[in-house]
Coordinates of C-alpha atoms in Angstrom, one line a residue:
M1450 CA -11.4 10.1 3.4
T1451 CA -8.6 12.1 2.4
N1452 CA -6.4 15.0 4.1
S1453 CA -6.3 17.8 1.6
L1454 CA -2.9 18.8 3.1
Q1455 CA -1.2 15.5 2.2
P1456 CA 1.3 15.6 -1.0
H1457 CA 0.6 13.9 -4.1
G1458 CA 0.4 10.0 -3.3
Q1459 CA -1.1 10.6 -0.1
N1460 CA -4.3 12.9 -0.7
R1461 CA -6.9 10.4 -1.7
A1462 CA -10.6 10.0 -0.7
P1463 CA -13.2 6.9 -0.7
L1464 CA -15.4 6.6 -3.6
P1465 CA -18.5 4.6 -3.8
P1466 CA -19.3 1.1 -4.9
A1467 CA -20.0 -0.2 -8.3
Q1468 CA -23.7 0.1 -9.4
S1469 CA -25.9 -2.7 -8.7
P1470 CA -27.7 -4.6 -11.6
A1471 CA -30.1 -2.6 -13.6
S1472 CA -33.5 -3.2 -13.7
G1473 CA -34.9 -5.8 -16.2
V1474 CA -36.3 -4.9 -19.5
P1475 CA -40.1 -4.7 -19.0
S1476 CA -42.3 -7.4 -20.7
P1477 CA -44.3 -6.7 -23.7
R1478 CA -47.6 -7.7 -22.1
S1479 CA -50.2 -5.5 -21.2
P1480 CA -50.2 -3.2 -18.2
Q1481 CA -52.5 -5.4 -16.1
E1482 CA -50.5 -8.5 -16.8
Q1483 CA -47.4 -6.9 -15.9
Q1484 CA -49.0 -5.6 -12.5
N1485 CA -50.2 -9.2 -11.6
K1486 CA -47.1 -10.9 -12.9
P1487 CA -44.5 -11.4 -9.8
P1488 CA -41.1 -9.8 -10.5
K1489 CA -38.4 -12.0 -11.6
P1490 CA -35.3 -12.6 -9.0
G1491 CA -32.4 -10.7 -9.9
K1492 CA -34.2 -8.3 -12.6
Q1493 CA -35.5 -5.8 -10.2
R1494 CA -33.1 -3.2 -8.2
D1495 CA -33.6 -3.4 -4.5
S1496 CA -34.5 -0.2 -3.0
F1497 CA -32.7 -0.7 0.0
F1498 CA -29.2 -0.8 -1.7
D1499 CA -30.0 2.0 -3.7
N1500 CA -31.0 4.0 -0.6
A1501 CA -28.0 2.8 1.3
K1502 CA -25.6 4.0 -1.7
Y1503 CA -27.3 7.4 -1.9
L1504 CA -27.1 8.1 1.8
A1505 CA -23.3 6.8 1.6
I1506 CA -22.4 9.4 -0.9
V1507 CA -24.2 12.1 0.7
L1508 CA -21.8 11.1 4.1
V1509 CA -18.7 11.1 1.6
A1510 CA -19.5 14.6 0.5
M1511 CA -20.4 15.9 3.8
G1512 CA -17.0 14.4 5.2
H1513 CA -15.1 16.2 2.3
S1514 CA -16.9 19.6 2.8
W1515 CA -15.8 19.2 6.7
E1516 CA -12.1 18.7 6.0
P1517 CA -11.3 22.4 5.7
L1518 CA -13.4 23.3 8.6
K1519 CA -13.0 20.6 11.3
G1520 CA -9.6 21.9 12.7
D1521 CA -11.9 24.8 14.3
S1522 CA -14.4 22.4 15.8
R1523 CA -13.7 19.6 18.3
I1524 CA -17.3 18.5 17.9
L1525 CA -17.0 18.6 14.1
E1526 CA -13.9 16.6 14.1
G1527 CA -15.5 14.0 16.5
V1528 CA -18.5 13.5 14.0
Y1529 CA -16.1 13.4 11.1
T1530 CA -14.3 10.7 12.8
V1531 CA -17.3 8.6 13.3
V1532 CA -18.5 9.1 9.9
Y1533 CA -15.2 8.0 8.3
C1534 CA -15.3 5.0 10.5
F1535 CA -18.2 3.2 8.7
H1536 CA -19.0 5.0 5.2
M1537 CA -16.2 3.5 3.2
P1538 CA -16.6 0.1 4.7
A1539 CA -20.3 0.3 3.8
F1540 CA -19.6 1.1 0.4
I1541 CA -16.9 -1.6 0.0
I1542 CA -19.3 -4.3 1.5
I1543 CA -22.1 -3.5 -0.9
S1544 CA -19.5 -3.5 -3.8
G1545 CA -18.4 -7.1 -2.4
Y1546 CA -22.0 -8.2 -2.5
F1547 CA -22.8 -7.2 -5.9
S1548 CA -19.6 -8.8 -7.1
R1549 CA -20.5 -12.4 -5.9
S1550 CA -21.4 -13.4 -9.4
F1551 CA -18.1 -12.0 -11.2
D1552 CA -16.0 -14.6 -13.1
M1553 CA -13.8 -14.3 -16.2
R1554 CA -16.7 -14.4 -18.6
P1555 CA -15.8 -12.0 -21.6
D1556 CA -18.8 -9.9 -21.2
R1557 CA -18.2 -9.2 -17.4
L1558 CA -14.5 -8.6 -18.0
R1559 CA -15.6 -6.0 -20.4
R1560 CA -17.9 -4.2 -18.0
L1561 CA -15.2 -4.2 -15.5
V1562 CA -12.8 -2.5 -17.9
T1563 CA -15.4 -0.1 -19.2
G1564 CA -17.3 0.7 -16.0
V1565 CA -14.2 0.7 -13.6
L1566 CA -10.8 0.9 -15.4
V1567 CA -11.6 3.6 -18.1
P1568 CA -13.4 6.0 -15.5
Y1569 CA -10.2 5.6 -13.6
I1570 CA -8.1 6.7 -16.4
V1571 CA -10.2 9.4 -17.3
F1572 CA -10.6 10.6 -13.8
E1573 CA -7.1 10.2 -12.7
T1574 CA -6.1 12.1 -15.7
A1575 CA -8.9 15.1 -15.2
Y1576 CA -8.0 15.4 -11.4
S1577 CA -4.2 15.6 -12.0
L1578 CA -4.6 18.2 -14.6
F1579 CA -7.0 20.1 -12.5
K1580 CA -4.6 20.1 -9.7
R1581 CA -1.6 21.1 -11.9
Y1582 CA -3.6 24.3 -13.5
G1583 CA -6.2 25.0 -10.9
D1584 CA -3.8 25.0 -8.1
H1585 CA -0.8 26.5 -10.4
D1586 CA 1.1 23.4 -9.3
P1587 CA 3.6 22.4 -12.2
S1588 CA 5.1 19.7 -10.2
M1589 CA 1.9 17.9 -10.4
T1590 CA 2.1 15.0 -13.1
V1591 CA -0.3 12.4 -14.4
S1592 CA 0.5 9.1 -13.0
L1593 CA -1.8 6.3 -13.5
L1594 CA 0.5 4.3 -11.1
D1595 CA 0.0 6.7 -8.2
P1596 CA -3.8 7.5 -7.8
W1597 CA -4.7 10.9 -6.5
Y1598 CA -7.5 12.2 -4.4
L1599 CA -10.9 10.1 -5.3
T1600 CA -9.6 7.8 -7.9
W1601 CA -7.9 5.3 -5.6
F1602 CA -11.1 3.5 -5.0
L1603 CA -11.6 2.7 -8.7
I1604 CA -8.4 0.9 -9.1
A1605 CA -8.9 -0.8 -5.8
L1606 CA -12.1 -2.1 -6.9
F1607 CA -10.5 -3.2 -10.3
I1608 CA -8.2 -5.4 -8.4
W1609 CA -10.7 -6.9 -5.9
R1610 CA -12.9 -7.9 -8.5
L1611 CA -10.1 -9.5 -10.7
T1612 CA -9.3 -11.6 -7.7
T1613 CA -12.8 -12.4 -6.8
P1614 CA -12.7 -16.0 -8.4
L1615 CA -9.9 -16.8 -6.1
W1616 CA -11.8 -15.7 -3.0
K1617 CA -14.7 -17.7 -3.9
T1618 CA -12.4 -20.9 -3.9
L1619 CA -11.0 -20.4 -0.5
R1620 CA -12.3 -22.2 2.5
W1621 CA -11.6 -19.3 4.9
P1622 CA -11.6 -16.1 2.9
L1623 CA -12.3 -13.5 5.3
P1624 CA -9.5 -14.8 7.9
V1625 CA -7.2 -14.8 4.9
A1626 CA -8.1 -11.1 3.9
L1627 CA -7.6 -9.9 7.5
G1628 CA -4.2 -11.5 7.7
I1629 CA -3.3 -9.8 4.4
A1630 CA -4.6 -6.5 5.7
M1631 CA -2.6 -6.9 8.8
F1632 CA 0.5 -7.6 6.8
G1633 CA -0.1 -4.5 4.9
S1634 CA -0.2 -2.4 8.1
V1635 CA 3.4 -3.4 9.1
S1636 CA 5.0 -3.0 5.4
P1637 CA 5.8 0.6 4.8
E1638 CA 7.9 -0.5 2.2
I1639 CA 4.9 -1.2 -0.2
G1640 CA 4.8 2.4 -1.2
N1641 CA 2.2 4.5 -3.2
D1642 CA 2.0 2.3 -6.5
L1643 CA -1.6 1.8 -7.1
D1644 CA -2.4 2.6 -3.7
L1645 CA -1.7 -0.9 -2.4
Q1646 CA -1.9 0.0 1.2
R1647 CA -5.5 1.0 0.9
V1648 CA -6.2 -2.2 -1.5
L1649 CA -4.6 -4.4 1.0
Q1650 CA -6.2 -2.8 4.3
F1651 CA -9.6 -2.4 2.9
L1652 CA -9.7 -5.8 1.4
P1653 CA -11.5 -7.6 4.3
Y1654 CA -14.6 -5.5 3.7
F1655 CA -14.8 -6.5 0.0
V1656 CA -14.2 -10.2 0.9
L1657 CA -16.9 -10.1 3.6
G1658 CA -19.6 -8.5 1.2
L1659 CA -18.5 -11.6 -1.3
C1660 CA -19.6 -13.8 1.6
M1661 CA -22.7 -12.1 2.5
K1662 CA -26.1 -13.5 1.5
P1663 CA -29.5 -11.6 1.3
E1664 CA -30.5 -13.0 4.8
H1665 CA -27.6 -11.2 6.5
F1666 CA -28.9 -7.9 5.4
Q1667 CA -32.3 -8.9 6.7
M1668 CA -30.9 -9.5 10.1
V1669 CA -30.1 -5.8 10.3
R1670 CA -33.2 -4.4 8.8
T1671 CA -35.6 -4.8 11.9
R1672 CA -37.2 -2.6 14.3
K1673 CA -35.1 -3.7 17.0
M1674 CA -31.9 -3.1 15.4
R1675 CA -33.1 0.4 14.4
M1676 CA -33.5 0.9 18.2
L1677 CA -30.3 -0.4 19.2
A1678 CA -28.4 1.8 16.6
V1679 CA -29.5 4.9 18.4
P1680 CA -27.4 4.2 21.7
V1681 CA -24.5 2.8 19.6
F1682 CA -24.2 5.9 17.4
A1683 CA -24.6 8.0 20.5
A1684 CA -21.6 6.1 22.1
A1685 CA -19.7 6.3 19.0
L1686 CA -20.2 10.1 18.8
A1687 CA -19.1 10.7 22.5
I1688 CA -16.1 8.2 21.9
G1689 CA -15.1 10.1 18.8
W1690 CA -15.4 13.6 20.7
W1691 CA -13.0 12.2 23.4
A1692 CA -10.5 10.6 20.7
V1693 CA -10.1 13.7 19.0
P1694 CA -6.9 15.0 20.6
R1695 CA -5.7 11.4 21.6
M1696 CA -5.9 9.8 18.2
N1697 CA -4.4 10.1 14.9
T1698 CA -7.4 10.3 12.4
A1699 CA -5.2 8.8 9.5
W1700 CA -5.8 5.5 11.1
F1701 CA -9.4 5.6 9.4
Y1702 CA -7.6 6.3 5.9
H1703 CA -5.9 2.9 5.7
R1704 CA -3.4 4.5 3.3
D1705 CA -0.2 4.2 5.7
A1706 CA 1.6 1.5 7.7
A1707 CA 2.0 2.0 11.5
Q1708 CA 5.6 2.9 11.1
E1709 CA 4.6 5.8 8.8
L1710 CA 2.1 6.9 11.4
A1711 CA 4.9 7.0 14.0
A1712 CA 3.3 4.2 16.0
P1713 CA 5.1 1.0 17.0
W1714 CA 4.9 -1.9 14.3
W1715 CA 2.6 -4.1 16.3
T1716 CA -0.2 -1.5 16.5
G1717 CA -0.9 -2.0 12.8
P1718 CA -2.4 -5.5 13.1
V1719 CA -4.1 -4.5 16.4
M1720 CA -5.7 -1.5 14.6
V1721 CA -6.6 -3.5 11.6
L1722 CA -8.6 -5.7 13.9
A1723 CA -10.0 -3.0 16.3
L1724 CA -11.2 -0.8 13.2
F1725 CA -12.7 -3.9 11.5
G1726 CA -15.0 -4.5 14.5
C1727 CA -15.8 -0.9 15.0
S1728 CA -16.6 -0.4 11.4
L1729 CA -18.9 -3.4 11.2
L1730 CA -20.7 -2.2 14.2
L1731 CA -21.6 1.0 12.7
T1732 CA -22.0 -0.2 9.3
A1733 CA -24.7 -2.6 10.8
C1734 CA -26.3 0.3 12.5
F1735 CA -26.3 2.4 9.3
F1736 CA -27.8 -0.5 7.3
A1737 CA -30.4 -0.7 10.0
W1738 CA -31.4 3.0 9.4
V1739 CA -31.6 2.8 5.8
P1740 CA -35.2 2.7 4.3
R1741 CA -36.1 -0.3 2.8
R1742 CA -39.1 0.9 0.6
K1743 CA -38.8 3.4 -2.3
M1744 CA -38.1 6.9 -1.5
W1745 CA -37.7 10.3 -3.4
F1746 CA -34.0 9.6 -3.4
T1747 CA -34.0 5.8 -4.4
A1748 CA -33.5 6.5 -8.1
L1749 CA -30.4 8.6 -7.2
G1750 CA -28.7 5.5 -6.1
A1751 CA -28.0 4.3 -9.4
G1752 CA -25.9 7.4 -10.1
T1753 CA -23.7 7.3 -6.9
L1754 CA -20.5 6.8 -9.2
Y1755 CA -21.3 10.3 -10.8
G1756 CA -21.8 12.1 -7.6
Y1757 CA -18.7 10.7 -6.2
L1758 CA -16.4 11.4 -8.9
L1759 CA -17.7 14.8 -9.8
H1760 CA -18.2 16.3 -6.4
G1761 CA -14.4 16.3 -5.7
F1762 CA -14.1 19.0 -8.2
L1763 CA -16.1 21.3 -6.3
V1764 CA -14.2 20.3 -3.1
K1765 CA -10.8 20.9 -4.8
A1766 CA -11.9 24.1 -6.5
G1767 CA -12.8 25.2 -2.9
D1768 CA -9.3 24.8 -1.7
F1769 CA -7.6 26.0 -4.8
Y1770 CA -9.7 29.2 -4.9
G1771 CA -10.2 30.0 -1.0
W1772 CA -13.9 29.3 -0.9
F1773 CA -13.7 27.9 2.7
E1774 CA -11.5 31.0 4.0
P1775 CA -14.3 33.1 5.1
K1776 CA -14.4 33.1 9.0
W1777 CA -17.9 32.7 9.3
L1778 CA -17.8 29.4 7.6
H1779 CA -15.8 28.3 10.5
R1780 CA -18.6 28.8 13.1
P1781 CA -21.6 26.4 13.6
L1782 CA -24.0 28.0 11.3
G1783 CA -21.3 28.3 8.7
E1784 CA -20.6 24.6 8.8
I1785 CA -24.0 23.7 8.8
F1786 CA -24.4 26.0 5.6
V1787 CA -21.5 24.1 3.8
T1788 CA -22.8 20.8 4.9
V1789 CA -26.2 21.7 3.1
V1790 CA -24.5 23.1 0.0
F1791 CA -22.4 19.9 -0.5
V1792 CA -25.4 17.6 0.2
G1793 CA -27.5 19.5 -2.5
A1794 CA -24.6 19.6 -4.9
V1795 CA -23.9 15.7 -4.7
T1796 CA -27.6 15.0 -4.9
L1797 CA -27.9 16.9 -8.4
L1798 CA -24.7 15.3 -9.5
C1799 CA -26.5 11.9 -9.2
T1800 CA -29.4 12.8 -11.3
R1801 CA -30.3 11.5 -14.7
P1802 CA -29.4 14.5 -16.6
V1803 CA -25.8 14.4 -15.2
Q1804 CA -25.7 11.0 -15.8
R1805 CA -26.6 11.4 -19.5
V1806 CA -23.9 13.9 -19.9
F1807 CA -20.9 12.2 -18.3
K1808 CA -21.9 8.8 -19.6
F1809 CA -19.2 8.9 -22.1
A1810 CA -16.7 8.8 -19.5
M1811 CA -17.9 6.6 -16.7
E1812 CA -20.2 3.9 -18.7
P1813 CA -18.8 3.9 -22.3
E1814 CA -19.9 0.9 -24.4
M1815 CA -16.6 0.8 -26.3
K1816 CA -17.9 -1.8 -28.8
W1817 CA -15.2 -1.1 -31.2
A1818 CA -12.5 -2.4 -28.6
F1819 CA -14.0 -5.7 -28.1
R1820 CA -14.8 -8.8 -29.9
R1821 CA -18.2 -10.5 -29.3
D1822 CA -17.7 -14.1 -28.2
A1823 CA -19.9 -17.1 -29.5
A1824 CA -21.3 -17.6 -26.3
E1825 CA -22.4 -14.0 -25.9
V1826 CA -24.0 -14.0 -29.5
A1827 CA -25.8 -17.4 -28.4
R1828 CA -27.2 -15.8 -25.4
A1829 CA -28.3 -12.7 -27.2
R1830 CA -29.9 -15.0 -29.9
E1831 CA -31.9 -17.0 -27.2
T1832 CA -32.9 -13.7 -25.2
A1833 CA -34.4 -12.3 -28.6
Q1834 CA -36.3 -15.6 -29.3
K1835 CA -37.8 -15.6 -25.6
R1836 CA -38.9 -11.9 -26.4
E1837 CA -40.5 -12.9 -29.6
M1838 CA -42.6 -15.7 -28.0
A1839 CA -43.7 -13.5 -25.0
S1840 CA -45.0 -10.9 -27.4
A1841 CA -46.5 -13.5 -29.5

């Protein structure tokens, strides 16, 4: 999602959606009773969403590994364009879908701070220092107002979730969000603070996720949709190959206004609507192919935030230390080799051992920083009482 040649304030990439709700606590009943007892709504993780998140983060890692190589292959750059058309919208739609219940309740605000804002601060600092010393760039400074590389998604998600109660009160939230995105596309004076261009231009996907219901996902999870997705993706790849010398890939990053891309101002709103339609079509096809049942990689869906934030260090290390420079890597077999390496790397970074090591930075509890409100204490007491009754 980024262009590694862009200066500070422009080099950014997409990051994964917030994690879906964790599995419920098992009941202290006998194994046979647990097996016969139907699962409680909202307490079980949906394998479909975990699978979608894992496959999407794999596409992110693949796209980042292609950036240093795609200039030598029109086919690879065409595939890169197609992937960048839908993997970020898919992430954001899922993020919006799992943000539907967000309100200003103290416990949810705390989770927003510890699960989104704190990782943003930690990794924005870490990436900036890595760039400064790993790339020997003394001009690189730590700026929490100017997200660099992967961290823009975290601050965008923080802003989007804070505005969730407002979107839930509007009668036509999606048209309003599209209008805001179109406004951003013709406003170069917005600048780079908090990467607001991306916050505004990707906003419709988050709002769409807020508006979606389980039955909407069921509509694309059918055999007919899986079959239709084949010619759709085939056509998309053909168009992507055709568009390589004719279209600026930066449109898919949504980080610039039309004027900054040397295009007439009116193309900004047109491209927002056109890309929104294309992205939704390809995202629907992607969801149609996502397995619904539990797979070997399903559990990794809970660790996509780790894979997303950590794999960027490998990509940037490759840039800083010349790992992508050997000529054989710029040939078809070399491109396949790089792709496989980064798929394996991001898969390992989503595993539980990695989660345990880096949990202090990505999911800190920070109980010392917050007060427990009376309502939360009452809910905890009620939950404890129910568990005692269930085990009696």
